[in-house]
Amino acid sequence: METRLGKGYSIQVKDTLKNNSIVEHQLMLQKKGSSVVPAVYLQEQYELYMKQPDEERLNWIIENILSSYEQQEKEMGEVSKLSHKLLHYEYVKDNILFKLINTKDNKELLMQVPHIPYLDLSIVFYVSISETEQGIMTALVRNQHMEVWNVTAYDLYEVARKNTPERMPARFCSMEEMIFGLEEDLGKNPTDEWELDMLQIEREDSFPHLYILSNTLGINGAAAILYPETLKNCSEALKKDLFILPSSTHEVLLLPYEEKIEAEELACMIRNINREDVPREDWLSDHAYFYRREDDKVTAA
């Protein structure tokens, strides 16, 4: 990379703390004199190289990294023009959203970010900076942001509670509705295998029908359980209390309550499928939750 880019660039490898205490290596590329620092995660590139560890594959990976760098540099260049505005709460508050992460698996991260406990999970906040065809560009809200903005975690929660359902509306559908069309596209979404396995379990074991709750983008969609009235509306539509199965940080499965369903059986199923089909970074929880219509509350199952 240094040979290709020349002396006009600074190149370094940095460890980045991700969700569930996953540490990933990033290649940081910065043109001298520029405030923009695109980063490329190296694990995926390494895995591609190990499938064919020769000079041809190495050159292909270098080109792949440079292509990613150029795309990020262009996108981040536009974002950097707005960076001074991010210091002002009035500018960012309409773009603050929330998501759910596991508390126990994110102890170090939670020391660095404002958060609100929710059962054995934590609500954390991020700023939606831009949306592209490749996805959304976001920045996790950290303690120093909260101090500069002179707000509390509960202030952030109040604005995110309004913004998130508006920017990322809930999506509720049956498993069958979601699965139609996925079998052809299997591999595009890391949770597809999870869903197909769950559909197989539903068919073989005569489970009640499963339903999926996420958001329209399918990103950080498990937080839809926090949206006002959403679980209540789902429960009333199904005329049942609900088991909530955390399939990933991006969605949950809703299972209408039946007396024959044991919570420990659900927990065992969630643990097994998490480990087999869901990337570690996307794990949310190893057990089910329960929503009771009568008191409109979620508890651990």
mmCIF file with all atom_site columns, N, CA and C in Angstrom, residues 11-39:
data_model
loop_
_atom_site.group_PDB
_atom_site.id
_atom_site.type_symbol
_atom_site.label_atom_id
_atom_site.label_alt_id
_atom_site.label_comp_id
_atom_site.label_asym_id
_atom_site.label_entity_id
_atom_site.label_seq_id
_atom_site.pdbx_PDB_ins_code
_atom_site.Cartn_x
_atom_site.Cartn_y
_atom_site.Cartn_z
_atom_site.occupancy
_atom_site.B_iso_or_equiv
_atom_site.pdbx_formal_charge
_atom_site.auth_seq_id
_atom_site.auth_comp_id
_atom_site.auth_asym_id
_atom_site.auth_atom_id
_atom_site.pdbx_PDB_model_num
ATOM 1  N N  . ILE A 1 11 ? -0.223  5.850  6.621  1.00 0.00 ? 11 ILE A N  1
ATOM 2  C CA . ILE A 1 11 ? -0.911  4.562  6.697  1.00 0.00 ? 11 ILE A CA 1
ATOM 3  C C  . ILE A 1 11 ? -0.621  3.928  8.047  1.00 0.00 ? 11 ILE A C  1
ATOM 4  N N  . GLN A 1 12 ? -1.686  3.510  8.738  1.00 0.00 ? 12 GLN A N  1
ATOM 5  C CA . GLN A 1 12 ? -1.495  2.815  10.008 1.00 0.00 ? 12 GLN A CA 1
ATOM 6  C C  . GLN A 1 12 ? -2.636  1.831  10.243 1.00 0.00 ? 12 GLN A C  1
ATOM 7  N N  . VAL A 1 13 ? -2.349  0.857  11.099 1.00 0.00 ? 13 VAL A N  1
ATOM 8  C CA . VAL A 1 13 ? -3.353  -0.132 11.473 1.00 0.00 ? 13 VAL A CA 1
ATOM 9  C C  . VAL A 1 13 ? -3.815  0.180  12.890 1.00 0.00 ? 13 VAL A C  1
ATOM 10 N N  . LYS A 1 14 ? -5.135  0.221  13.067 1.00 0.00 ? 14 LYS A N  1
ATOM 11 C CA . LYS A 1 14 ? -5.713  0.577  14.369 1.00 0.00 ? 14 LYS A CA 1
ATOM 12 C C  . LYS A 1 14 ? -6.749  -0.459 14.769 1.00 0.00 ? 14 LYS A C  1
ATOM 13 N N  . ASP A 1 15 ? -6.770  -0.816 16.053 1.00 0.00 ? 15 ASP A N  1
ATOM 14 C CA . ASP A 1 15 ? -7.797  -1.719 16.578 1.00 0.00 ? 15 ASP A CA 1
ATOM 15 C C  . ASP A 1 15 ? -9.033  -0.916 16.941 1.00 0.00 ? 15 ASP A C  1
ATOM 16 N N  . THR A 1 16 ? -10.199 -1.418 16.518 1.00 0.00 ? 16 THR A N  1
ATOM 17 C CA . THR A 1 16 ? -11.461 -0.732 16.772 1.00 0.00 ? 16 THR A CA 1
ATOM 18 C C  . THR A 1 16 ? -12.392 -1.647 17.556 1.00 0.00 ? 16 THR A C  1
ATOM 19 N N  . LEU A 1 17 ? -12.959 -1.115 18.645 1.00 0.00 ? 17 LEU A N  1
ATOM 20 C CA . LEU A 1 17 ? -13.891 -1.876 19.476 1.00 0.00 ? 17 LEU A CA 1
ATOM 21 C C  . LEU A 1 17 ? -15.276 -1.824 18.851 1.00 0.00 ? 17 LEU A C  1
ATOM 22 N N  . LYS A 1 18 ? -15.805 -2.996 18.515 1.00 0.00 ? 18 LYS A N  1
ATOM 23 C CA . LYS A 1 18 ? -17.119 -3.097 17.879 1.00 0.00 ? 18 LYS A CA 1
ATOM 24 C C  . LYS A 1 18 ? -18.134 -3.649 18.877 1.00 0.00 ? 18 LYS A C  1
ATOM 25 N N  . ASN A 1 19 ? -19.351 -3.874 18.402 1.00 0.00 ? 19 ASN A N  1
ATOM 26 C CA . ASN A 1 19 ? -20.396 -4.426 19.262 1.00 0.00 ? 19 ASN A CA 1
ATOM 27 C C  . ASN A 1 19 ? -20.001 -5.798 19.790 1.00 0.00 ? 19 ASN A C  1
ATOM 28 N N  . ASN A 1 20 ? -20.451 -6.106 21.011 1.00 0.00 ? 20 ASN A N  1
ATOM 29 C CA . ASN A 1 20 ? -20.172 -7.381 21.683 1.00 0.00 ? 20 ASN A CA 1
ATOM 30 C C  . ASN A 1 20 ? -18.694 -7.611 21.911 1.00 0.00 ? 20 ASN A C  1
ATOM 31 N N  . SER A 1 21 ? -17.954 -6.534 22.141 1.00 0.00 ? 21 SER A N  1
ATOM 32 C CA . SER A 1 21 ? -16.527 -6.573 22.485 1.00 0.00 ? 21 SER A CA 1
ATOM 33 C C  . SER A 1 21 ? -15.660 -7.190 21.388 1.00 0.00 ? 21 SER A C  1
ATOM 34 N N  . ILE A 1 22 ? -16.157 -7.159 20.153 1.00 0.00 ? 22 ILE A N  1
ATOM 35 C CA . ILE A 1 22 ? -15.360 -7.612 19.027 1.00 0.00 ? 22 ILE A CA 1
ATOM 36 C C  . ILE A 1 22 ? -14.341 -6.526 18.687 1.00 0.00 ? 22 ILE A C  1
ATOM 37 N N  . VAL A 1 23 ? -13.074 -6.913 18.594 1.00 0.00 ? 23 VAL A N  1
ATOM 38 C CA . VAL A 1 23 ? -12.016 -5.978 18.204 1.00 0.00 ? 23 VAL A CA 1
ATOM 39 C C  . VAL A 1 23 ? -11.595 -6.314 16.775 1.00 0.00 ? 23 VAL A C  1
ATOM 40 N N  . GLU A 1 24 ? -11.682 -5.331 15.897 1.00 0.00 ? 24 GLU A N  1
ATOM 41 C CA . GLU A 1 24 ? -11.309 -5.545 14.501 1.00 0.00 ? 24 GLU A CA 1
ATOM 42 C C  . GLU A 1 24 ? -10.176 -4.605 14.114 1.00 0.00 ? 24 GLU A C  1
ATOM 43 N N  . HIS A 1 25 ? -9.306  -5.104 13.223 1.00 0.00 ? 25 HIS A N  1
ATOM 44 C CA . HIS A 1 25 ? -8.190  -4.306 12.730 1.00 0.00 ? 25 HIS A CA 1
ATOM 45 C C  . HIS A 1 25 ? -8.649  -3.468 11.542 1.00 0.00 ? 25 HIS A C  1
ATOM 46 N N  . GLN A 1 26 ? -8.326  -2.183 11.577 1.00 0.00 ? 26 GLN A N  1
ATOM 47 C CA . GLN A 1 26 ? -8.655  -1.277 10.488 1.00 0.00 ? 26 GLN A CA 1
ATOM 48 C C  . GLN A 1 26 ? -7.384  -0.712 9.880  1.00 0.00 ? 26 GLN A C  1
ATOM 49 N N  . LEU A 1 27 ? -7.366  -0.624 8.563  1.00 0.00 ? 27 LEU A N  1
ATOM 50 C CA . LEU A 1 27 ? -6.293  0.064  7.862  1.00 0.00 ? 27 LEU A CA 1
ATOM 51 C C  . LEU A 1 27 ? -6.734  1.507  7.660  1.00 0.00 ? 27 LEU A C  1
ATOM 52 N N  . MET A 1 28 ? -6.019  2.441  8.301  1.00 0.00 ? 28 MET A N  1
ATOM 53 C CA . MET A 1 28 ? -6.365  3.857  8.237  1.00 0.00 ? 28 MET A CA 1
ATOM 54 C C  . MET A 1 28 ? -5.489  4.535  7.183  1.00 0.00 ? 28 MET A C  1
ATOM 55 N N  . LEU A 1 29 ? -6.120  5.179  6.212  1.00 0.00 ? 29 LEU A N  1
ATOM 56 C CA . LEU A 1 29 ? -5.415  5.837  5.116  1.00 0.00 ? 29 LEU A CA 1
ATOM 57 C C  . LEU A 1 29 ? -5.744  7.326  5.138  1.00 0.00 ? 29 LEU A C  1
ATOM 58 N N  . GLN A 1 30 ? -4.714  8.164  5.233  1.00 0.00 ? 30 GLN A N  1
ATOM 59 C CA . GLN A 1 30 ? -4.949  9.603  5.298  1.00 0.00 ? 30 GLN A CA 1
ATOM 60 C C  . GLN A 1 30 ? -3.989  10.341 4.381  1.00 0.00 ? 30 GLN A C  1
ATOM 61 N N  . LYS A 1 31 ? -4.578  11.124 3.478  1.00 0.00 ? 31 LYS A N  1
ATOM 62 C CA . LYS A 1 31 ? -3.759  11.966 2.612  1.00 0.00 ? 31 LYS A CA 1
ATOM 63 C C  . LYS A 1 31 ? -3.238  13.128 3.448  1.00 0.00 ? 31 LYS A C  1
ATOM 64 N N  . LYS A 1 32 ? -1.940  13.421 3.333  1.00 0.00 ? 32 LYS A N  1
ATOM 65 C CA . LYS A 1 32 ? -1.348  14.485 4.120  1.00 0.00 ? 32 LYS A CA 1
ATOM 66 C C  . LYS A 1 32 ? -2.029  15.813 3.818  1.00 0.00 ? 32 LYS A C  1
ATOM 67 N N  . GLY A 1 33 ? -2.426  16.506 4.890  1.00 0.00 ? 33 GLY A N  1
ATOM 68 C CA . GLY A 1 33 ? -3.132  17.759 4.746  1.00 0.00 ? 33 GLY A CA 1
ATOM 69 C C  . GLY A 1 33 ? -4.638  17.622 4.745  1.00 0.00 ? 33 GLY A C  1
ATOM 70 N N  . SER A 1 34 ? -5.117  16.383 4.745  1.00 0.00 ? 34 SER A N  1
ATOM 71 C CA . SER A 1 34 ? -6.556  16.145 4.736  1.00 0.00 ? 34 SER A CA 1
ATOM 72 C C  . SER A 1 34 ? -7.034  15.734 6.126  1.00 0.00 ? 34 SER A C  1
ATOM 73 N N  . SER A 1 35 ? -8.256  16.161 6.474  1.00 0.00 ? 35 SER A N  1
ATOM 74 C CA . SER A 1 35 ? -8.838  15.763 7.760  1.00 0.00 ? 35 SER A CA 1
ATOM 75 C C  . SER A 1 35 ? -9.645  14.479 7.635  1.00 0.00 ? 35 SER A C  1
ATOM 76 N N  . VAL A 1 36 ? -9.798  13.979 6.408  1.00 0.00 ? 36 VAL A N  1
ATOM 77 C CA . VAL A 1 36 ? -10.582 12.776 6.153  1.00 0.00 ? 36 VAL A CA 1
ATOM 78 C C  . VAL A 1 36 ? -9.696  11.546 6.311  1.00 0.00 ? 36 VAL A C  1
ATOM 79 N N  . VAL A 1 37 ? -10.178 10.559 7.117  1.00 0.00 ? 37 VAL A N  1
ATOM 80 C CA . VAL A 1 37 ? -9.386  9.341  7.365  1.00 0.00 ? 37 VAL A CA 1
ATOM 81 C C  . VAL A 1 37 ? -10.250 8.107  7.090  1.00 0.00 ? 37 VAL A C  1
ATOM 82 N N  . PRO A 1 38 ? -10.379 7.703  5.837  1.00 0.00 ? 38 PRO A N  1
ATOM 83 C CA . PRO A 1 38 ? -11.122 6.469  5.531  1.00 0.00 ? 38 PRO A CA 1
ATOM 84 C C  . PRO A 1 38 ? -10.457 5.270  6.183  1.00 0.00 ? 38 PRO A C  1
ATOM 85 N N  . ALA A 1 39 ? -11.277 4.267  6.529  1.00 0.00 ? 39 ALA A N  1
ATOM 86 C CA . ALA A 1 39 ? -10.771 3.059  7.183  1.00 0.00 ? 39 ALA A CA 1
ATOM 87 C C  . ALA A 1 39 ? -11.347 1.832  6.495  1.00 0.00 ? 39 ALA A C  1
#
